[in-house]
Every structure is written in structure tokens, then in C-alpha cells.
Coordinates of C-alpha atoms in Angstrom, one line a residue:
M1 CA 205.7 71.6 72.0
R2 CA 209.1 72.4 70.4
F3 CA 210.6 69.4 72.2
L4 CA 207.8 67.1 71.0
G5 CA 208.3 68.5 67.4
N6 CA 212.0 67.7 67.6
V7 CA 211.3 64.2 68.7
L8 CA 208.8 63.6 65.9
A9 CA 211.2 65.1 63.4
T10 CA 214.0 62.8 64.7
I11 CA 211.7 59.7 64.5
T12 CA 210.6 60.7 60.9
G13 CA 214.2 61.2 59.9
L14 CA 215.2 57.8 61.3
F15 CA 212.3 56.2 59.6
I16 CA 213.2 57.7 56.2
F17 CA 216.9 56.7 56.8
C18 CA 215.9 53.1 57.5
I19 CA 213.8 52.9 54.3
I20 CA 216.7 54.3 52.2
L21 CA 219.1 51.9 53.9
F22 CA 216.8 49.0 53.4
F23 CA 216.3 49.6 49.7
G24 CA 220.0 50.4 49.3
L25 CA 220.9 47.0 50.7
L26 CA 218.4 45.4 48.4
V27 CA 219.9 47.0 45.4
L28 CA 223.4 46.1 46.6
G29 CA 222.3 42.5 47.2
A30 CA 220.7 42.3 43.8
L31 CA 223.8 43.7 42.1
L32 CA 226.0 41.2 43.9
G33 CA 223.6 38.4 43.3
G34 CA 223.4 39.2 39.6
S35 CA 227.1 38.3 39.4
S36 CA 226.8 35.1 41.4
E37 CA 229.7 32.7 41.3
S38 CA 229.4 29.5 39.3
T39 CA 229.0 26.2 41.0
P40 CA 232.4 24.3 40.8
I41 CA 232.3 21.2 38.6
E42 CA 234.2 18.3 40.3
S43 CA 235.8 15.6 38.3
N44 CA 233.9 12.3 37.7
S45 CA 230.6 14.1 38.0
V46 CA 227.0 13.3 36.9
L47 CA 224.7 15.9 35.4
V48 CA 221.3 15.7 37.0
L49 CA 218.5 16.6 34.5
D50 CA 215.7 18.1 36.6
L51 CA 213.3 20.1 34.4
S52 CA 210.7 20.8 37.0
E53 CA 211.5 24.5 37.3
I54 CA 211.7 25.1 33.5
S55 CA 208.7 26.2 31.4
H56 CA 210.0 28.7 28.8
D57 CA 212.5 28.4 26.0
Y58 CA 213.9 31.8 26.9
A59 CA 214.3 32.8 30.6
G60 CA 214.6 36.5 29.6
K61 CA 216.8 39.5 29.9
Y62 CA 215.6 42.5 32.0
N63 CA 216.7 46.1 31.9
F64 CA 215.3 47.9 35.0
K65 CA 215.1 51.4 33.6
D66 CA 214.5 53.2 37.0
F67 CA 218.1 52.4 38.0
D68 CA 221.2 51.0 36.3
Y69 CA 220.5 47.3 36.8
F70 CA 220.5 44.6 34.1
D71 CA 219.5 41.0 34.8
A72 CA 219.9 38.0 32.5
K73 CA 218.3 34.6 33.5
H74 CA 219.9 31.3 32.5
D75 CA 217.2 28.8 33.4
G76 CA 215.4 28.5 30.1
L77 CA 215.2 25.4 27.9
I78 CA 217.8 26.9 25.6
N79 CA 220.2 27.0 28.5
V80 CA 219.5 23.4 29.3
I81 CA 220.1 22.3 25.8
H82 CA 223.4 24.2 25.6
A83 CA 224.4 22.6 28.9
I84 CA 223.7 19.1 27.6
K85 CA 225.8 19.9 24.5
A86 CA 228.7 21.3 26.6
A87 CA 228.5 18.2 29.0
A88 CA 229.2 15.9 26.0
I89 CA 232.7 17.3 25.6
D90 CA 233.3 18.1 29.3
P91 CA 235.9 15.6 30.7
D92 CA 234.5 16.2 34.2
I93 CA 231.0 15.0 33.3
Q94 CA 230.7 11.2 33.0
G95 CA 227.0 10.9 32.3
I96 CA 223.4 12.2 32.8
S97 CA 220.9 11.1 35.4
I98 CA 217.1 11.8 34.8
L99 CA 215.8 11.4 38.3
N100 CA 212.1 11.7 39.2
D101 CA 211.7 14.4 36.6
Q102 CA 208.3 16.1 36.5
S103 CA 208.3 18.9 34.0
N104 CA 205.9 21.6 32.7
L105 CA 207.3 21.4 29.2
G106 CA 205.3 20.9 26.1
L107 CA 205.7 18.0 23.7
A108 CA 207.8 19.9 21.2
Q109 CA 210.1 21.1 24.0
I110 CA 210.4 17.5 25.3
K111 CA 211.3 16.5 21.7
A112 CA 214.1 19.2 21.7
V113 CA 215.5 17.7 25.0
R114 CA 215.3 14.2 23.6
R115 CA 217.2 15.2 20.5
A116 CA 219.9 16.8 22.7
L117 CA 220.2 13.6 24.7
E118 CA 220.5 11.5 21.6
E119 CA 223.4 13.7 20.5
F120 CA 224.9 13.4 24.0
K121 CA 224.8 9.6 23.8
K122 CA 227.2 9.7 20.8
S123 CA 229.9 10.8 23.3
K124 CA 229.6 7.2 24.8
K125 CA 228.8 8.7 28.2
F126 CA 225.8 7.1 30.0
V127 CA 222.2 8.4 30.2
L128 CA 220.1 6.7 32.9
A129 CA 216.6 7.4 34.1
Y130 CA 214.6 6.7 37.2
N131 CA 211.1 7.6 38.2
N132 CA 208.7 6.5 40.9
N133 CA 205.7 7.1 38.6
F134 CA 205.8 7.7 34.9
S135 CA 203.3 10.0 33.3
Q136 CA 203.0 9.6 29.5
K137 CA 204.9 12.8 28.8
E138 CA 207.7 12.0 31.3
Y139 CA 208.1 8.5 29.8
Y140 CA 208.4 10.0 26.4
L141 CA 211.5 11.9 27.6
N142 CA 212.9 9.1 29.8
S143 CA 212.6 6.5 27.1
V144 CA 215.7 8.0 25.4
A145 CA 217.9 6.7 28.3
D146 CA 220.3 3.8 28.0
Q147 CA 218.4 2.1 30.9
V148 CA 215.1 3.1 32.4
Y149 CA 214.5 2.3 36.1
M150 CA 211.2 2.4 38.0
N151 CA 209.9 2.0 41.5
P152 CA 208.4 -1.4 42.2
I153 CA 205.0 0.1 43.3
G154 CA 205.0 2.8 40.8
D155 CA 202.4 3.4 38.0
M156 CA 203.0 3.8 34.3
E157 CA 200.7 5.9 32.2
F158 CA 200.8 4.7 28.6
K159 CA 197.4 4.9 27.0
G160 CA 197.4 7.3 24.0
L161 CA 196.4 10.9 23.8
S162 CA 193.1 12.7 24.5
S163 CA 191.7 16.2 24.9
E164 CA 188.6 17.5 26.6
L165 CA 186.6 20.6 25.7
L166 CA 184.0 22.4 27.8
F167 CA 180.8 23.8 26.3
F168 CA 178.8 26.7 27.8
K169 CA 175.7 27.2 25.7
D170 CA 173.3 25.9 28.3
F171 CA 175.2 27.7 31.0
Q172 CA 174.7 31.0 29.1
E173 CA 171.0 30.4 28.7
K174 CA 170.6 29.5 32.4
Y175 CA 172.5 32.4 33.9
G176 CA 171.9 35.0 31.2
V177 CA 175.5 35.7 30.5
K178 CA 176.1 35.4 26.7
M179 CA 179.1 35.7 24.5
E180 CA 178.2 37.4 21.2
V181 CA 180.4 35.6 18.6
I182 CA 181.7 36.9 15.3
R183 CA 184.0 34.6 13.4
H184 CA 185.4 33.5 10.0
G185 CA 186.4 29.9 9.4
K186 CA 184.5 26.7 9.9
Y187 CA 187.3 25.3 12.1
K188 CA 187.5 28.4 14.2
S189 CA 186.3 26.5 17.2
A190 CA 187.6 28.9 19.9
V191 CA 184.1 30.2 19.9
E192 CA 182.3 26.9 19.4
P193 CA 181.9 26.3 23.2
F194 CA 179.7 29.4 23.4
L195 CA 177.5 28.4 20.4
E196 CA 177.0 24.6 20.9
N197 CA 176.6 22.0 23.6
Q198 CA 178.8 19.5 21.7
M199 CA 181.7 19.3 19.3
S200 CA 181.1 19.9 15.7
D201 CA 182.2 17.4 13.1
A202 CA 184.7 19.8 11.7
N203 CA 186.2 20.4 15.2
R204 CA 186.3 16.7 16.0
E205 CA 188.0 16.0 12.7
Q206 CA 190.8 18.5 13.3
I207 CA 191.4 17.4 16.9
T208 CA 191.5 13.7 16.0
T209 CA 193.9 14.4 13.1
L210 CA 196.1 16.5 15.4
L211 CA 196.2 14.0 18.3
N212 CA 197.0 11.1 15.9
S213 CA 199.8 13.1 14.3
V214 CA 201.3 14.0 17.7
W215 CA 200.9 10.5 19.1
N216 CA 202.5 8.9 16.0
E217 CA 205.5 11.2 16.5
M218 CA 205.9 10.1 20.1
L219 CA 205.6 6.4 19.2
A220 CA 208.2 6.8 16.4
D221 CA 210.7 8.2 18.9
I222 CA 209.9 5.7 21.6
S223 CA 210.1 2.8 19.1
K224 CA 213.5 3.9 18.0
S225 CA 214.8 4.2 21.5
R226 CA 213.3 1.1 23.0
K227 CA 213.4 -1.1 19.8
I228 CA 209.7 -1.9 20.0
S229 CA 207.5 -1.6 16.9
V230 CA 205.0 1.2 16.6
E231 CA 202.2 -1.5 16.2
E232 CA 203.2 -3.2 19.4
L233 CA 203.4 0.2 21.3
N234 CA 199.8 1.0 20.1
N235 CA 198.7 -2.4 21.3
I236 CA 200.3 -1.8 24.7
A237 CA 198.5 1.6 24.9
T238 CA 195.1 0.1 23.8
H239 CA 195.1 -2.6 26.4
L240 CA 196.9 -0.6 29.2
S241 CA 199.4 -3.5 29.3
A242 CA 202.1 -1.4 31.0
R243 CA 200.1 0.2 33.8
T244 CA 202.3 -1.2 36.6
A245 CA 206.1 -1.3 37.0
Q246 CA 206.3 -5.1 36.5
M247 CA 204.0 -5.0 33.5
A248 CA 206.0 -2.1 31.9
K249 CA 209.1 -4.3 32.3
E250 CA 207.4 -7.3 30.7
Q251 CA 206.5 -5.1 27.8
K252 CA 210.1 -3.8 27.6
L253 CA 209.1 -0.2 28.2
I254 CA 211.5 -0.1 31.1
D255 CA 214.6 -2.1 32.1
V256 CA 214.8 -2.4 35.8
V257 CA 212.2 -2.5 38.6
T258 CA 213.9 -1.4 41.8
Y259 CA 214.3 1.3 44.4
E260 CA 216.2 4.5 44.0
D261 CA 219.1 3.5 46.2
V262 CA 219.9 0.6 43.8
Y263 CA 219.8 3.0 41.0
H264 CA 222.4 5.2 42.7
D265 CA 224.5 2.0 43.3
H266 CA 224.5 1.4 39.6
I267 CA 225.7 4.9 38.9
R268 CA 228.6 4.4 41.4
K269 CA 229.6 1.2 39.6
L270 CA 229.7 3.1 36.3
L271 CA 231.9 5.8 38.0
K272 CA 234.1 3.0 39.5
L273 CA 233.3 4.1 43.1
E274 CA 232.9 2.0 46.1
S275 CA 229.3 1.3 47.3
D276 CA 229.6 3.5 50.3
E277 CA 231.2 6.5 48.4
K278 CA 229.1 9.5 47.5
Y279 CA 229.4 10.4 43.9
N280 CA 229.7 14.0 42.6
S281 CA 226.7 15.5 40.9
I282 CA 225.5 18.9 39.6
S283 CA 222.1 20.0 38.6
V284 CA 221.5 21.0 35.0
L285 CA 220.6 24.6 36.0
D286 CA 223.7 25.0 38.1
Y287 CA 225.7 23.7 35.2
A288 CA 223.9 26.0 32.8
Q289 CA 224.7 28.9 35.1
N290 CA 228.4 27.8 35.1
M291 CA 228.4 27.7 31.3
S292 CA 227.0 31.3 31.2
T293 CA 229.9 32.6 33.4
T294 CA 232.6 30.9 31.4
A295 CA 233.8 31.6 27.8
N296 CA 231.2 31.2 25.2
P297 CA 232.0 28.1 23.1
D298 CA 230.9 30.0 20.0
S299 CA 233.5 32.4 18.7
G300 CA 233.7 35.2 16.2
K301 CA 232.5 38.7 15.9
D302 CA 229.4 37.9 13.9
K303 CA 226.1 37.2 15.6
I304 CA 222.8 35.3 14.9
A305 CA 220.0 37.0 16.8
V306 CA 217.4 34.7 18.3
V307 CA 214.2 36.6 19.0
Y308 CA 211.8 34.8 21.3
A309 CA 208.0 35.2 20.9
Q310 CA 206.5 33.3 23.9
G311 CA 202.9 33.4 25.1
D312 CA 199.8 35.2 24.0
I313 CA 200.3 38.2 21.6
G314 CA 199.2 41.5 23.0
S315 CA 200.0 45.2 23.3
G316 CA 202.4 46.6 25.8
E317 CA 205.9 45.6 26.9
G318 CA 205.4 41.9 27.3
D319 CA 207.5 39.4 29.2
V320 CA 208.6 35.8 29.0
D321 CA 204.9 34.9 29.4
M322 CA 203.5 37.3 26.8
V323 CA 204.5 38.5 23.3
G324 CA 204.4 42.2 23.8
E325 CA 204.4 44.7 20.9
L326 CA 207.0 47.0 22.4
S327 CA 209.7 44.5 23.3
M328 CA 209.2 42.5 20.0
R329 CA 209.4 45.5 17.7
R330 CA 212.4 46.9 19.6
A331 CA 214.2 43.5 19.4
L332 CA 213.6 43.2 15.6
Q333 CA 214.7 46.8 15.0
E334 CA 217.9 46.2 17.0
A335 CA 218.6 43.1 15.1
R336 CA 218.0 44.8 11.8
K337 CA 220.2 47.8 12.5
D338 CA 223.2 46.0 14.0
D339 CA 225.7 45.2 11.2
R340 CA 227.3 42.4 13.3
I341 CA 224.0 40.5 13.3
K342 CA 224.0 38.5 10.1
A343 CA 220.6 36.8 10.4
V344 CA 217.5 36.6 12.7
V345 CA 215.9 33.5 14.0
L346 CA 212.4 34.1 15.3
R347 CA 211.5 31.4 17.9
V348 CA 207.7 31.2 18.2
D349 CA 205.8 29.5 21.0
S350 CA 202.5 31.3 20.9
P351 CA 198.8 30.5 20.3
G352 CA 198.3 34.0 18.9
G353 CA 196.2 36.9 20.3
S354 CA 195.6 40.4 19.1
A355 CA 195.4 40.6 15.4
L356 CA 196.6 44.2 15.4
T357 CA 199.7 43.4 17.4
S358 CA 200.3 40.4 15.1
E359 CA 200.2 42.7 12.1
L360 CA 202.7 45.1 13.7
I361 CA 205.2 42.4 14.5
W362 CA 204.7 40.9 10.9
R363 CA 205.6 44.3 9.5
E364 CA 208.8 44.4 11.5
V365 CA 209.7 41.0 10.2
E366 CA 209.1 42.2 6.6
L367 CA 211.3 45.3 7.2
T368 CA 214.0 43.0 8.6
K369 CA 213.8 40.6 5.7
K370 CA 214.8 43.5 3.4
V371 CA 218.1 43.8 5.3
K372 CA 219.0 40.3 6.4
P373 CA 217.4 36.8 6.4
V374 CA 214.7 35.9 8.9
V375 CA 214.2 32.2 9.8
V376 CA 211.4 31.0 12.0
S377 CA 211.7 28.1 14.5
M378 CA 208.4 26.9 15.8
G379 CA 208.2 25.4 19.3
N380 CA 205.1 23.9 21.0
L381 CA 202.7 26.4 19.3
A382 CA 202.8 28.7 16.4
A383 CA 199.1 29.0 15.8
S384 CA 196.9 31.8 14.5
G385 CA 198.7 35.0 15.4
G386 CA 201.7 32.9 16.1
Y387 CA 201.6 31.8 12.5
Y388 CA 200.7 35.3 11.3
I389 CA 204.1 36.7 12.6
S390 CA 205.9 33.6 11.1
C391 CA 204.4 33.4 7.6
G392 CA 206.7 35.9 5.9
A393 CA 210.0 34.4 7.0
N394 CA 212.6 33.2 4.5
R395 CA 212.3 29.7 5.9
I396 CA 210.1 28.0 8.5
F397 CA 211.2 25.2 10.8
A398 CA 208.8 23.2 13.0
E399 CA 208.9 20.0 15.0
N400 CA 206.7 17.2 13.9
N401 CA 204.5 17.7 17.0
T402 CA 204.4 21.5 16.8
I403 CA 200.8 22.8 16.7
T404 CA 200.5 25.4 13.9
G405 CA 198.2 26.9 11.3
S406 CA 194.9 28.0 12.7
I407 CA 194.6 30.7 10.0
G408 CA 191.4 32.4 11.1
V409 CA 190.0 35.2 13.3
F410 CA 187.2 35.8 15.6
G411 CA 185.6 38.3 18.0
L412 CA 184.0 37.8 21.3
L413 CA 181.6 40.3 22.9
P414 CA 180.1 39.5 26.4
N415 CA 176.5 40.4 26.8
F416 CA 174.6 40.5 30.1
Y417 CA 171.2 41.6 28.8
Q418 CA 169.3 38.5 29.8
L419 CA 170.8 38.5 33.3
T420 CA 170.3 42.2 34.0
N421 CA 166.8 42.2 32.5
S422 CA 165.8 39.3 34.8
M423 CA 167.1 41.4 37.7
G424 CA 165.0 44.4 36.7
I425 CA 167.9 46.4 35.4
H426 CA 167.2 48.0 32.0
A427 CA 169.4 50.2 29.7
Q428 CA 168.5 52.8 27.1
Q429 CA 170.7 54.9 24.9
V430 CA 170.2 58.3 23.3
A431 CA 172.3 59.3 20.3
T432 CA 172.7 62.1 17.7
N433 CA 173.1 59.7 14.7
P434 CA 171.8 56.2 13.9
N435 CA 175.2 54.6 14.3
A436 CA 176.4 56.6 17.2
N437 CA 175.4 54.1 19.8
E438 CA 178.3 51.9 20.9
Y439 CA 177.8 48.2 21.7
S440 CA 176.4 47.8 25.1
V441 CA 176.7 44.7 27.3
F442 CA 173.3 45.6 28.8
S443 CA 171.3 45.6 25.5
P444 CA 170.7 43.0 22.8
M445 CA 173.3 43.3 20.1
A446 CA 172.1 45.6 17.4
E447 CA 172.3 44.6 13.7
N448 CA 174.6 47.5 12.9
N449 CA 177.0 46.5 15.6
R450 CA 177.0 42.9 14.4
F451 CA 177.5 44.0 10.8
L452 CA 180.5 46.3 11.7
A453 CA 182.1 43.5 13.9
Q454 CA 181.7 40.9 11.1
E455 CA 183.1 43.4 8.6
G456 CA 186.2 43.8 10.9
V457 CA 186.6 40.1 11.2
E458 CA 186.4 39.6 7.4
K459 CA 188.9 42.4 6.8
I460 CA 191.4 40.8 9.2
Y461 CA 190.9 37.3 7.8
N462 CA 191.4 38.5 4.3
T463 CA 194.5 40.4 5.3
F464 CA 195.8 37.3 7.2
V465 CA 195.3 35.0 4.3
G466 CA 196.9 37.5 2.0
R467 CA 200.0 37.7 4.2
V468 CA 200.3 33.9 4.3
A469 CA 199.7 33.6 0.5
A470 CA 202.5 36.2 -0.2
G471 CA 204.9 34.7 2.4
R472 CA 204.4 31.1 1.3
K473 CA 204.1 31.8 -2.4
M474 CA 200.6 30.4 -2.6
T475 CA 197.3 31.7 -4.0
F476 CA 194.6 33.2 -1.8
A477 CA 192.4 30.2 -2.6
Q478 CA 195.0 27.7 -1.7
V479 CA 195.6 29.3 1.7
D480 CA 191.8 29.7 2.3
A481 CA 191.4 26.0 1.7
I482 CA 193.8 25.0 4.4
G483 CA 192.9 27.9 6.6
Q484 CA 189.4 28.4 8.0
G485 CA 190.9 28.3 11.4
R486 CA 192.1 24.7 11.2
V487 CA 195.1 23.6 13.3
W488 CA 197.8 21.2 12.0
S489 CA 200.7 19.3 13.4
G490 CA 204.1 20.3 12.2
A491 CA 204.3 17.0 10.2
D492 CA 201.0 17.8 8.4
A493 CA 201.9 21.4 8.0
L494 CA 205.0 20.4 6.1
K495 CA 202.9 18.4 3.6
I496 CA 200.6 21.3 2.9
G497 CA 203.3 23.9 2.6
L498 CA 202.8 25.9 5.8
V499 CA 206.3 25.0 7.0
D500 CA 209.5 24.2 5.0
Q501 CA 211.5 21.8 7.2
I502 CA 211.2 19.6 10.3
G503 CA 213.8 20.6 12.9
G504 CA 214.5 22.4 16.2
L505 CA 216.0 25.7 17.1
P506 CA 219.6 24.5 16.6
D507 CA 218.7 23.5 13.0
A508 CA 217.1 26.9 12.3
V509 CA 220.2 28.7 13.7
A510 CA 222.5 26.5 11.6
Y511 CA 220.5 27.2 8.5
A512 CA 220.5 31.0 9.1
A513 CA 224.3 30.9 9.5
S514 CA 224.7 28.8 6.3
I515 CA 222.7 31.1 4.0
T516 CA 224.7 34.1 5.2
K517 CA 228.0 32.1 4.9
T518 CA 228.7 32.8 8.6
K519 CA 230.9 30.2 10.2
N520 CA 232.1 31.8 13.4
Y521 CA 229.3 33.5 15.3
K522 CA 227.7 34.0 18.6
M523 CA 224.0 33.8 19.4
L524 CA 222.4 36.9 20.8
N525 CA 219.1 36.2 22.6
L526 CA 216.4 38.9 22.5
P527 CA 214.2 40.7 23.6
V528 CA 215.5 42.6 26.5
Y529 CA 212.4 43.5 28.6
E530 CA 212.2 47.1 29.9
K531 CA 210.9 47.0 33.5
D532 CA 210.4 49.4 36.4
F533 CA 211.2 49.5 40.1
H534 CA 208.0 47.8 41.1
D535 CA 208.7 44.9 38.7
W536 CA 212.2 44.6 40.3
L537 CA 210.7 44.4 43.8
G538 CA 208.4 41.6 42.7
K539 CA 211.3 39.7 41.2
M540 CA 213.2 40.1 44.5
G541 CA 210.3 38.1 46.1
L542 CA 209.2 40.8 48.5
P543 CA 205.7 40.0 49.8
F544 CA 204.5 43.6 49.6
A545 CA 205.6 43.8 46.0
Q546 CA 203.8 40.8 44.8
N547 CA 201.4 41.4 42.0
K548 CA 197.8 40.4 42.3
E549 CA 198.2 37.3 40.1
S550 CA 200.9 35.9 42.5
L551 CA 198.7 36.5 45.5
V552 CA 195.6 34.9 43.9
K553 CA 197.8 31.9 42.8
E554 CA 199.0 31.4 46.4
T555 CA 195.4 31.6 47.7
I556 CA 193.6 29.3 45.3
G557 CA 196.4 27.1 44.1
E558 CA 197.8 26.5 40.6
E559 CA 194.9 24.5 39.1
G560 CA 192.3 27.0 40.4
Y561 CA 194.4 29.9 39.0
R562 CA 194.5 28.3 35.6
I563 CA 190.7 28.1 35.5
L564 CA 190.4 31.7 36.6
E565 CA 193.0 32.7 34.1
R566 CA 191.0 31.2 31.2
I567 CA 187.9 33.2 32.3
R568 CA 190.0 36.3 32.5
K569 CA 191.6 35.8 29.1
V570 CA 188.1 35.5 27.5
Q571 CA 187.0 38.7 29.2
S572 CA 190.1 40.6 28.2
K573 CA 190.0 40.0 24.5
K574 CA 189.5 43.3 22.8
G575 CA 189.4 43.8 19.1
V576 CA 189.6 41.1 16.5
Q577 CA 191.6 38.0 17.7
A578 CA 193.9 35.8 15.6
L579 CA 194.0 33.2 18.3
M580 CA 194.3 29.4 18.3
P581 CA 190.9 27.6 18.0
Y582 CA 191.0 26.3 21.6
E583 CA 193.4 25.9 24.5
I584 CA 194.5 22.4 23.8
D585 CA 195.4 20.3 26.8
I586 CA 196.7 17.0 25.6
H587 CA 196.5 14.2 28.2

């Protein structure tokens, strides 16, 4: 028995040793990988603009608090734009190739990349684009190129914008699962799908206005790049006159119909290479990584802090996909207390979310404003709670096609009474006082519960409008008139006073520097997200460390996961929501 015990102890010790060695090697690999060498840039190179792996403005910084490990990502949109800016003055980069790009970026982000490419073209270096098939969004980006190439059998999507909403009223009645709705604002149509079977006139009005504004911005940019009038572009879209490669060329939307090998031959000629020579190229993400490991082009001891608010607003730490209360408040407090930081730029790309968290972040902005200027830069979305946290800033920048406003609040309470009653399940409550009973999903909504919920919605709405009125120097009535949950494009928001200036993040940073008379400065990107060991294992890509979301996504696919996520988000909304009226998906 003693011999067997010794064997088992030895095996157990070896097992524990192997685990410790395994994780030790992982940590060592992560530490070595975190300081990865930059990709060498060869002379006479082409920068390849592939945006397929980019979805966020800010890729994030992570502090893994369980052990001394810090990780900074350099694959966000800001890194791409800095890379394009650096490439314009880099003697080793001769031009940019946009090759079969298929991105997940929003239209305001595409606008930011187009603006960077327009600046790059001033260097007299070439920008060329090739795609087998052009979606409307990808063509919007590619149209900025000096020459646009397309595969002979490719398809061109150029038809105007549309958006589709689903309505669940009949579904609720059929299956007995009902959403109890409490709202303020005639345009607060996030809850409309649960109340109606068709779009209200108010909702149709705002969506139509929004789509037209965004479409007109796209047409204006394409018109400038392709030298085709907006009227003619609309005519092409109406009649689908550019649906094939040859038709697109006839309409002058593209320049050359050919295969990819011919496209590369043209690049060789521009680089003065022989037809059989391989030309040097580097991906934009590798180039961005290279820029991050070399000297920062910005100099000086002063800093401008750029605090990124990306995703739904909620409690907790947050991440690049979610505006978390803890990381946001910590970032604004750090920026406020650091004397080297002269101003704060709050970059917002959010449809909103928790009204309480929005209020807490708004408060941090107000406290920061007392110490140093706060400038807001709006990305794709700065709606509802996203506008709530923005409204108090000293100045607000937005793109023409930013979706903003949506000053309104609502509450959603799921109710299963009809379903459970039909199944023979009945609920009763006993209480000491008349209002002691909490809302139950198994009973019809009591009037006292509805009254209290409506009271909470009205209180938050009045607070929201008051915050906007104070921040924008407007009366309560003025804000209420343009509020009611209605969404606006950045261009229209400028006209009604919800934003101050049209421009991107670089414009907001430049303005923040100018009002503080700061000429030599560095940009400090925040927040730094505090993570634990399990989060680190997940980022290392270990199968056993994957979270449930990743596993579900792998099982049912990206599109199925998006549908499931919409249902999950509705179910998870607790408390009053300052959330964008609907999840707009522009086609």
C-alpha cells in the first residue's frame, strides 16, 4: 500500500508540475509575444489597405491584474488612420492598394478612412482599388481611389439605402410572451415592434429623413471623387444602371474592367518594375504595428487624452465592445488628475443603454470640465445614452452621417402570463402591504407597477432633457421639441444645435489642443481595461478558456449569433433605458 501511495503521489506531483510548466510557458510566450518585432518595411513598397479584421475605433489596452502583464492592441481604426498619415511621408511607401476589401466598419468610420486617403493623395502617391464584387459600402470607400478596377464578371451594388424592421405584436399574442412597454417620446420606436404590426408615421418619418441624409452624404463624396453629379448618381441608383462591371464602367463609377493579375501589373509599372518582378507590399495592420514600435511622430510632454466609449452602455468593467461604468469613470478620473493631460476628447460610438450608467459617466464628464476642456467626437453612433454622456462637453464634433440624438427613454418588462396560464400554471402573491408585491412575469401587470415604472421613465426623461438643455444652452421646451426619442444624422443635428461642428476625431483632437494652446503633445488612448486570468486565457485562444459567447458563435455562425444576441439584449435590459430607438441596419 505504501508503494502504491508513493506512485500516486509521484504521478500527482508530475501532473501538478506539468500544469505549472504549461501555464508558465504560456505566460512567457505572452510576454515575449507582447513585445513582437515590427515587420520590416522595404523600399519601393505598397501599403495594402485590408480592413476586414477591423471593427472598433480603439482596439484596447488591457491590464491583467492577476499577474504583471499589460497588453496594448494596435489594430483599431485609429491605428489604421495613423498608419495612412505616416505612409504619406514615408519614402519607402509609394502608394496604397485597396484590394478586395470587405469591412465591418460603419459609414462614419468609412468616412474617416476616406478622409485619410484624400489627405494621403496630396502626397502625389497613388491610391488604387480592385474588387471582385462591390457592395455599396465598399464602393463608397473604393471610389476615393485614383483608379477603380473591377472583375469582369463581378456585380456592383449601387441602389440607394434601405432599412428593415421586424414587428412582434401578433407573435406575442400567438405565443403568449408579451413585452410590457413604458416609454416617453413619440419617436421612441425601440418598443414599437412590441406594440404594433407596422411602422408608425412618426417612425417612418424619422427613418426616411435619416436614410436620405446619410445617402446624400455618400453621394456628395462619390460625386467629388468620380466627378459625376449627384443627380446622375441618383439616376444610376434608381435604375440599377451599374449592376454589372461593364455597366459600372459605362456609368463611370469604375475605370477598368479586368482581372486581378492585370491590376498587379499596373502597380508594377507605377513602381518601375519588370512584369515578372514581385513588388514589395505590407498590410496596413503590420504597418500600424511597426508605427507603434517606433518613435511617436507627436512630440512634447503634454498630452491629449482620447477616451473611447464603444458599444452599449452598462454596468461593470466593460471592454472594446461595451461602455462599462468602471473603466470609463476610471479613465476620466485619470485624465482629470494628470496635470500633463491638457484636454480630454471623448470618442463616442454607442447606441446608449443603461440610463443610470449614462448619468454616472455624464457626472464624470462634468467634473472633468471643471478642470480641463472636454471635447466630444461622435463616430457611427452617439444616440440616446451615447448622446447623454456627450451633451455636456465644451464642443461636439460629428460626421455628417453620424446617427445621434434619440433623446428619450423607455422600459421593457417581459410578461409570460398568457403563456403560463394556457399551460395551466398560475401564480399568486401574498404581501404585508398594498405595494409590497413586486412585478411578476407570471401575472398581469398591476396598475401600481405600471404607475411606478412610468414615473421612473418620466423622471429619467426629464433629467435627460435637463442635462441636454444645460449642456447645449437651450430651454427645456426646445430640447423636448427635438427630443421625443427622434434620431438625427450629424448633418441635421448640426442644424438644430445638437452638435457644434462637422469633423472627425483628428479635428476634435486638433480643436482640443488649440483651445488649450498646446502645440507639442502626445495622444493618450484610454480606457485601460482591468481583466483577470480567465480573460487572459480567452485572449490566448485556448479552447477550454473560451467564453460561452464564442462557443455559441462557432456553433450557429455569425448571422445566427447576431439574431440570438438581439433577443438576449432585450431580455437583459434592467432599469430604465436611454437606448437608440432601433438597431438600424442600413443596406
